PDB file of C-alpha atoms in Angstrom:
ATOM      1  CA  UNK A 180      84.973 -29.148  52.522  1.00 90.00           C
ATOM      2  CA  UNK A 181      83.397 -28.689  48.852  1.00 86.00           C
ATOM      3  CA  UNK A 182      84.264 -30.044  45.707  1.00 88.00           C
ATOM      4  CA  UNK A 183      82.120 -28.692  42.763  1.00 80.00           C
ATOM      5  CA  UNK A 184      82.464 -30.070  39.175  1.00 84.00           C
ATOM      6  CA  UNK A 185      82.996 -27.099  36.826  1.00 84.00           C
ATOM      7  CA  UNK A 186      82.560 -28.399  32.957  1.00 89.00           C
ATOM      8  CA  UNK A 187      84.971 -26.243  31.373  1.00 93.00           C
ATOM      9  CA  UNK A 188      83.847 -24.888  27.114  1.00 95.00           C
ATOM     10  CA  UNK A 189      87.412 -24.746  25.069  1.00 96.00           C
ATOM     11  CA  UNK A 190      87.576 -22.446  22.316  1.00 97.00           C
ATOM     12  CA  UNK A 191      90.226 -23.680  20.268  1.00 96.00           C
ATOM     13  CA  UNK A 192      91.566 -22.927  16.859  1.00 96.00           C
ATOM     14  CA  UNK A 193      94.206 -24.720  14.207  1.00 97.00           C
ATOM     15  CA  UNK A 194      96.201 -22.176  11.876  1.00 95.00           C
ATOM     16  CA  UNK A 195      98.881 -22.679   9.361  1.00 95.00           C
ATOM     17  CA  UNK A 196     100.656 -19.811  10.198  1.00 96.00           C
ATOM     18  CA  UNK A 197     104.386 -20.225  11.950  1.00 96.00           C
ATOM     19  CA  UNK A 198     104.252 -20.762  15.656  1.00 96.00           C
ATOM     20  CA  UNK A 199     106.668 -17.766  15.968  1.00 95.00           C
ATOM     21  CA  UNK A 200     104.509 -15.513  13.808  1.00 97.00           C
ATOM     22  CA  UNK A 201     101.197 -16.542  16.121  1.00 97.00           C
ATOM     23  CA  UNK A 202     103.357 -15.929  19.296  1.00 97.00           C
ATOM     24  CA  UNK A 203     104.426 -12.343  17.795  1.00 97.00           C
ATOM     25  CA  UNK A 204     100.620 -11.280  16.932  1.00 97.00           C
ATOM     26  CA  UNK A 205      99.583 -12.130  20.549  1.00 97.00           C
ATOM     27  CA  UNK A 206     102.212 -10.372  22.205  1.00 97.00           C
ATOM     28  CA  UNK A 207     101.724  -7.465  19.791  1.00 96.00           C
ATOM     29  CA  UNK A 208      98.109  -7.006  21.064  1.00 97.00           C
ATOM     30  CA  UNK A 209      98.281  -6.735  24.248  1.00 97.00           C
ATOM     31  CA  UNK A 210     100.493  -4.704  26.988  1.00 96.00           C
ATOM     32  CA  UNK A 211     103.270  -6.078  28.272  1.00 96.00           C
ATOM     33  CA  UNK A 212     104.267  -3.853  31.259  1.00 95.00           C
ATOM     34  CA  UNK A 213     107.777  -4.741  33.051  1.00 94.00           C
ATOM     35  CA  UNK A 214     105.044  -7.044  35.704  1.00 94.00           C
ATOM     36  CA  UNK A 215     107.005  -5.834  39.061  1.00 94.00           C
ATOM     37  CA  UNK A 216     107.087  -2.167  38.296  1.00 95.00           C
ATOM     38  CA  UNK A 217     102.947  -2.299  37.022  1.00 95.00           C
ATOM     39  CA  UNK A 218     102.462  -4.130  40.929  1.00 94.00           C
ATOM     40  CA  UNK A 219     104.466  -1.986  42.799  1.00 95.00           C
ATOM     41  CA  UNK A 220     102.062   0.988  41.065  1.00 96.00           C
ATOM     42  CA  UNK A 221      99.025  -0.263  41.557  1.00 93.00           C
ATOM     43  CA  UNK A 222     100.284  -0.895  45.330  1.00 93.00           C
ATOM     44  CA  UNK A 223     100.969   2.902  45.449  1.00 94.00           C
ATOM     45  CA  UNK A 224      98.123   3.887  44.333  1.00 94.00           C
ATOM     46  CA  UNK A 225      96.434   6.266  46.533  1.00 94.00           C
ATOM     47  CA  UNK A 226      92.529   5.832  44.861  1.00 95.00           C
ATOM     48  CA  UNK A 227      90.767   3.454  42.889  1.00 95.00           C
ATOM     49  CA  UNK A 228      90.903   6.047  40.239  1.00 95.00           C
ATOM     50  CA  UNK A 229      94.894   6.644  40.055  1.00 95.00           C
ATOM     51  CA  UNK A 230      95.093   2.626  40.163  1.00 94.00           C
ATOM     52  CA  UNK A 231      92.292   2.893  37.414  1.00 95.00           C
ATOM     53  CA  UNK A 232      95.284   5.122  35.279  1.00 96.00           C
ATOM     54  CA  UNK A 233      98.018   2.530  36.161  1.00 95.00           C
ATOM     55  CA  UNK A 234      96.042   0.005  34.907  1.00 96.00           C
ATOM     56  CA  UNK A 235      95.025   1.620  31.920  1.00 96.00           C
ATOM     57  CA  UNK A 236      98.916   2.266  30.675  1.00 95.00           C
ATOM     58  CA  UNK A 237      99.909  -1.490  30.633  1.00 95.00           C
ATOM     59  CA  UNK A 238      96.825  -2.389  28.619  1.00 96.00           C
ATOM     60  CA  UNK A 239      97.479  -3.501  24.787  1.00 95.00           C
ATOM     61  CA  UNK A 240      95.443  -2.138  21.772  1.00 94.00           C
ATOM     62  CA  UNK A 241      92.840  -4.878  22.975  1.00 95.00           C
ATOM     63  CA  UNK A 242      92.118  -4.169  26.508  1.00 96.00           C
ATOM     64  CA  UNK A 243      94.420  -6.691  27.577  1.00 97.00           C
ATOM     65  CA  UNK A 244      98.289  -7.415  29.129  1.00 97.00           C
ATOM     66  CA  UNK A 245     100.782 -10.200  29.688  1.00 97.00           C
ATOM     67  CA  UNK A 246     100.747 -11.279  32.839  1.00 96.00           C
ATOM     68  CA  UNK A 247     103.142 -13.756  32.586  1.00 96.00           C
ATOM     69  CA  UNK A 248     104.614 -16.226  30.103  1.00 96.00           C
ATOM     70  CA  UNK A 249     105.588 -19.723  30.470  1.00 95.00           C
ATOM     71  CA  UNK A 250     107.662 -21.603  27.569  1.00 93.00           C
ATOM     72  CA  UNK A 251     106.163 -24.900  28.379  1.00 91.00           C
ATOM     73  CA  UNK A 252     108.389 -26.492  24.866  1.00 90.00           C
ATOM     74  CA  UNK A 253     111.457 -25.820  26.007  1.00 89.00           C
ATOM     75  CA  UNK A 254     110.865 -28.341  28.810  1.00 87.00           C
ATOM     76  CA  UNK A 255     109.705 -30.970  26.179  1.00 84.00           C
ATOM     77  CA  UNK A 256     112.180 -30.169  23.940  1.00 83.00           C
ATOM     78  CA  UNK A 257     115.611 -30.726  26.899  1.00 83.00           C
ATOM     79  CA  UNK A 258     113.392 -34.449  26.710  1.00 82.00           C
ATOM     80  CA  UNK A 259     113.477 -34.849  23.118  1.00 78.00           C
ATOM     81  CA  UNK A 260     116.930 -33.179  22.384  1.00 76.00           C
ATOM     82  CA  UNK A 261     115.061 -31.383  19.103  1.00 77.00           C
ATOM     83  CA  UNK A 262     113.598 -28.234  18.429  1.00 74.00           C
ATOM     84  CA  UNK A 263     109.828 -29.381  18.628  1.00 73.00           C
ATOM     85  CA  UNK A 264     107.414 -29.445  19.854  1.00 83.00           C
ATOM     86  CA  UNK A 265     107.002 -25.378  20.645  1.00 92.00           C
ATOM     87  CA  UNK A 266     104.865 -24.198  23.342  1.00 94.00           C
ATOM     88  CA  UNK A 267     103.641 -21.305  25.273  1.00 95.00           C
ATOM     89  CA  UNK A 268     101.513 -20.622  27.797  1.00 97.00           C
ATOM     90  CA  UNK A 269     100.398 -16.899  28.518  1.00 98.00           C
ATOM     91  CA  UNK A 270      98.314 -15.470  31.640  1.00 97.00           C
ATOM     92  CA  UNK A 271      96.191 -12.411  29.805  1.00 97.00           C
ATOM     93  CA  UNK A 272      94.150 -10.457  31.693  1.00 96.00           C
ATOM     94  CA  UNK A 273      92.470  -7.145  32.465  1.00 97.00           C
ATOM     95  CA  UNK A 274      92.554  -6.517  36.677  1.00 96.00           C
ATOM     96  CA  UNK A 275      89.641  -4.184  36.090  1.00 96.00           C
ATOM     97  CA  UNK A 276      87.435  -6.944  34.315  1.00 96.00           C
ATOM     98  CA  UNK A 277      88.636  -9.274  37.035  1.00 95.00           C
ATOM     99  CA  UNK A 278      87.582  -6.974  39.799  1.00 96.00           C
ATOM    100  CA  UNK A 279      84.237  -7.469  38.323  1.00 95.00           C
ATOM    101  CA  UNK A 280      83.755 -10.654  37.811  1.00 96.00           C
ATOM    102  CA  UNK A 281      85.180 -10.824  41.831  1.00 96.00           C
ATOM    103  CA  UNK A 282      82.613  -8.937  42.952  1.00 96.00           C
ATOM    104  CA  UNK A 283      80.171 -11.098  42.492  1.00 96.00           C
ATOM    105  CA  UNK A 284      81.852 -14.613  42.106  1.00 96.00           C
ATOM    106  CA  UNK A 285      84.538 -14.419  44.843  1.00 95.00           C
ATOM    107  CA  UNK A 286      85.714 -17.652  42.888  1.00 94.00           C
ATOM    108  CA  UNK A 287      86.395 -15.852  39.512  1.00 94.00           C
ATOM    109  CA  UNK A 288      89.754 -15.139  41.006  1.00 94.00           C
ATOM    110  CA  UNK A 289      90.904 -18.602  40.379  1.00 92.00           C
ATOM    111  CA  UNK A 290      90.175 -18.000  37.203  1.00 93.00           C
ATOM    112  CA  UNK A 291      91.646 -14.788  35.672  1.00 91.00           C
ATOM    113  CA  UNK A 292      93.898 -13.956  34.437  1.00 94.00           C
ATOM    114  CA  UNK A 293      93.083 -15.803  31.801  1.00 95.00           C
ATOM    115  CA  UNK A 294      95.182 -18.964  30.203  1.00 96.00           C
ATOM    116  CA  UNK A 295      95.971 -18.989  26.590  1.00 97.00           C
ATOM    117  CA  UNK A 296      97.828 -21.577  25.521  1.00 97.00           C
ATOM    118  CA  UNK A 297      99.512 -21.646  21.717  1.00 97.00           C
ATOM    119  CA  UNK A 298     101.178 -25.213  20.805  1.00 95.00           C
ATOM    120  CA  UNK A 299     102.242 -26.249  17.944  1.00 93.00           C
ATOM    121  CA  UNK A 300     101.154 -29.981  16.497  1.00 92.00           C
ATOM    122  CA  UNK A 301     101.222 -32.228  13.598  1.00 92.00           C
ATOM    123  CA  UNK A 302      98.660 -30.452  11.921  1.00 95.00           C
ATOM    124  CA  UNK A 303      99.073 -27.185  12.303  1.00 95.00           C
ATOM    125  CA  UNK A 304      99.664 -24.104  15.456  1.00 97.00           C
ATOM    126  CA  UNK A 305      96.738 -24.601  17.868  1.00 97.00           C
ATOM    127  CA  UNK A 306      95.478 -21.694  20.158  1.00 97.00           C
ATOM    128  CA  UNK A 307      93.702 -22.459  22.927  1.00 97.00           C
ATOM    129  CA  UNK A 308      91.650 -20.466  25.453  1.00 96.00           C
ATOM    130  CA  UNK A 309      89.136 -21.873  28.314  1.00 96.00           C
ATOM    131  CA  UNK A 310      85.976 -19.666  28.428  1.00 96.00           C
ATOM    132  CA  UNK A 311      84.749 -17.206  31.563  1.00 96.00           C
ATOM    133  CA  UNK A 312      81.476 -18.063  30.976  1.00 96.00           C
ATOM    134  CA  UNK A 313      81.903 -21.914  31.200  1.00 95.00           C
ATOM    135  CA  UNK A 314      83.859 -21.629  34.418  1.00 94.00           C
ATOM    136  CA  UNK A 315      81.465 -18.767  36.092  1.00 95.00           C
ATOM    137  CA  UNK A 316      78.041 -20.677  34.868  1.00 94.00           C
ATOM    138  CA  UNK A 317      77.561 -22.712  38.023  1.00 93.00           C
ATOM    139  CA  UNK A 318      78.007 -19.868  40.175  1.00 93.00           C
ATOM    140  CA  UNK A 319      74.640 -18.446  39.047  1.00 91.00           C
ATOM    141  CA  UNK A 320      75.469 -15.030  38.944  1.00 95.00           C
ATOM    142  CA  UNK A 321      74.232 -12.804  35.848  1.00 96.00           C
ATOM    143  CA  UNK A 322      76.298 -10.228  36.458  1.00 96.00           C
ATOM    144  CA  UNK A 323      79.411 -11.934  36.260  1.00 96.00           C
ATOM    145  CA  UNK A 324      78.427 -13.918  33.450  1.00 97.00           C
ATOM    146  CA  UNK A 325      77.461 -10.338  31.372  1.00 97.00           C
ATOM    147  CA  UNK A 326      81.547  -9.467  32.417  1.00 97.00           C
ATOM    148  CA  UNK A 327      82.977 -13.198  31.422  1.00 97.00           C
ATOM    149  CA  UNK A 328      81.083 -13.169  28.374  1.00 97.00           C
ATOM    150  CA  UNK A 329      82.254  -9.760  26.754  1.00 97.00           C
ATOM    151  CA  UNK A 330      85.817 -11.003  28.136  1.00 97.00           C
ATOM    152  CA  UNK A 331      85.427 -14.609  26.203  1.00 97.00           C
ATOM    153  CA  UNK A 332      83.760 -12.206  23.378  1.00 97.00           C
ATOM    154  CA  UNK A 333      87.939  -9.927  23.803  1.00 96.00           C
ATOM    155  CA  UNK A 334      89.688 -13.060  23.931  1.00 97.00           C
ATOM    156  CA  UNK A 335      88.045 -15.183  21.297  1.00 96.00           C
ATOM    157  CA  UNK A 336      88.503 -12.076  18.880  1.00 96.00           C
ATOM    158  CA  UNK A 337      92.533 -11.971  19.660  1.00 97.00           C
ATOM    159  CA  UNK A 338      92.856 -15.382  19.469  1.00 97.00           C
ATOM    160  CA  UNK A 339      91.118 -15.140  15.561  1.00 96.00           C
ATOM    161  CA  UNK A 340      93.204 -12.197  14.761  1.00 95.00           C
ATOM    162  CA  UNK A 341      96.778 -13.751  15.574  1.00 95.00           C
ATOM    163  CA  UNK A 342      95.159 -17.263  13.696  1.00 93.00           C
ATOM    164  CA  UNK A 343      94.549 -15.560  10.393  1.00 91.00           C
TER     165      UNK A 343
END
């Protein structure tokens, strides 16, 4: 048995705009394929390069799709019996960029999809994202790092654009 510490960079951001209106510009940007039909396709696929197409139709103007979403307020909120606080989770991912990272950091699987996480606080929406190249950086390997950081570089650029 193992344990390794990872130290984990947070890029985070705090915007003024309505929680709804940051939720709406992330799902906007991204695909958002019905999940079991996209898996069921990529399953069928006969070639890396027809599972290449699949992938390519559920990607968003950014490279990107909704993996899954996870409405971690409405939890909190059956607690508090208001309508705050609002959260979401969202998995966000590319399964080509993750094939590469996994190539050469088996471990990098554990890790993407990514998790962005938009919450909304006292002082504003917050948007959250844990870097690639934080969690890949003790694995050594500079040719998963080169993938994680143009990912961090996709994600980090979303995550401004649905901000502002």
């Amino acid at each position: 048995m193992t344990i390794a510490k990872v130290e984990v960079e947070r890029f985070s951001l705090t915007c003024s705009k309505p929680f709804d209106a940051v939720v709406a510009a992330l799902k906007s940007a991204v695909g958002q394929p019905d999940i079991v039909e996209f898996f069921k396709a990529t399953g069928a696929a006969n070639s890396f390069s027809d599972l290449e197409r699949v992938v390519q139709s559920g990607l968003g103007r950014t490279g990107l799709m909704l993996f899954a979403e996870f409405d971690l307020g409405a939890i909190l909120r059956r607690e508090t019996g208001t309508e705050t606080p609002k959260s979401m989770r969202f998995l966000v991912g590319n399964p080509l960029i993750m094939k590469e990272m996994v190539k050469h950091v088996p471990d990098a699987g554990s890790y993407a999809p990514v998790t962005i996480l938009v919450d909304e606080r006292p002082d504003g929406v917050h948007v959250s994202y844990d870097k690639m190249e934080s969690c890949l950086l003790p694995y050594g390997s500079l040719e998963a790092l080169a993938v994680a950081r143009d990912l961090d570089a996709k994600i980090t650029t979303l995550l401004r654009e649905c901000a502002n």
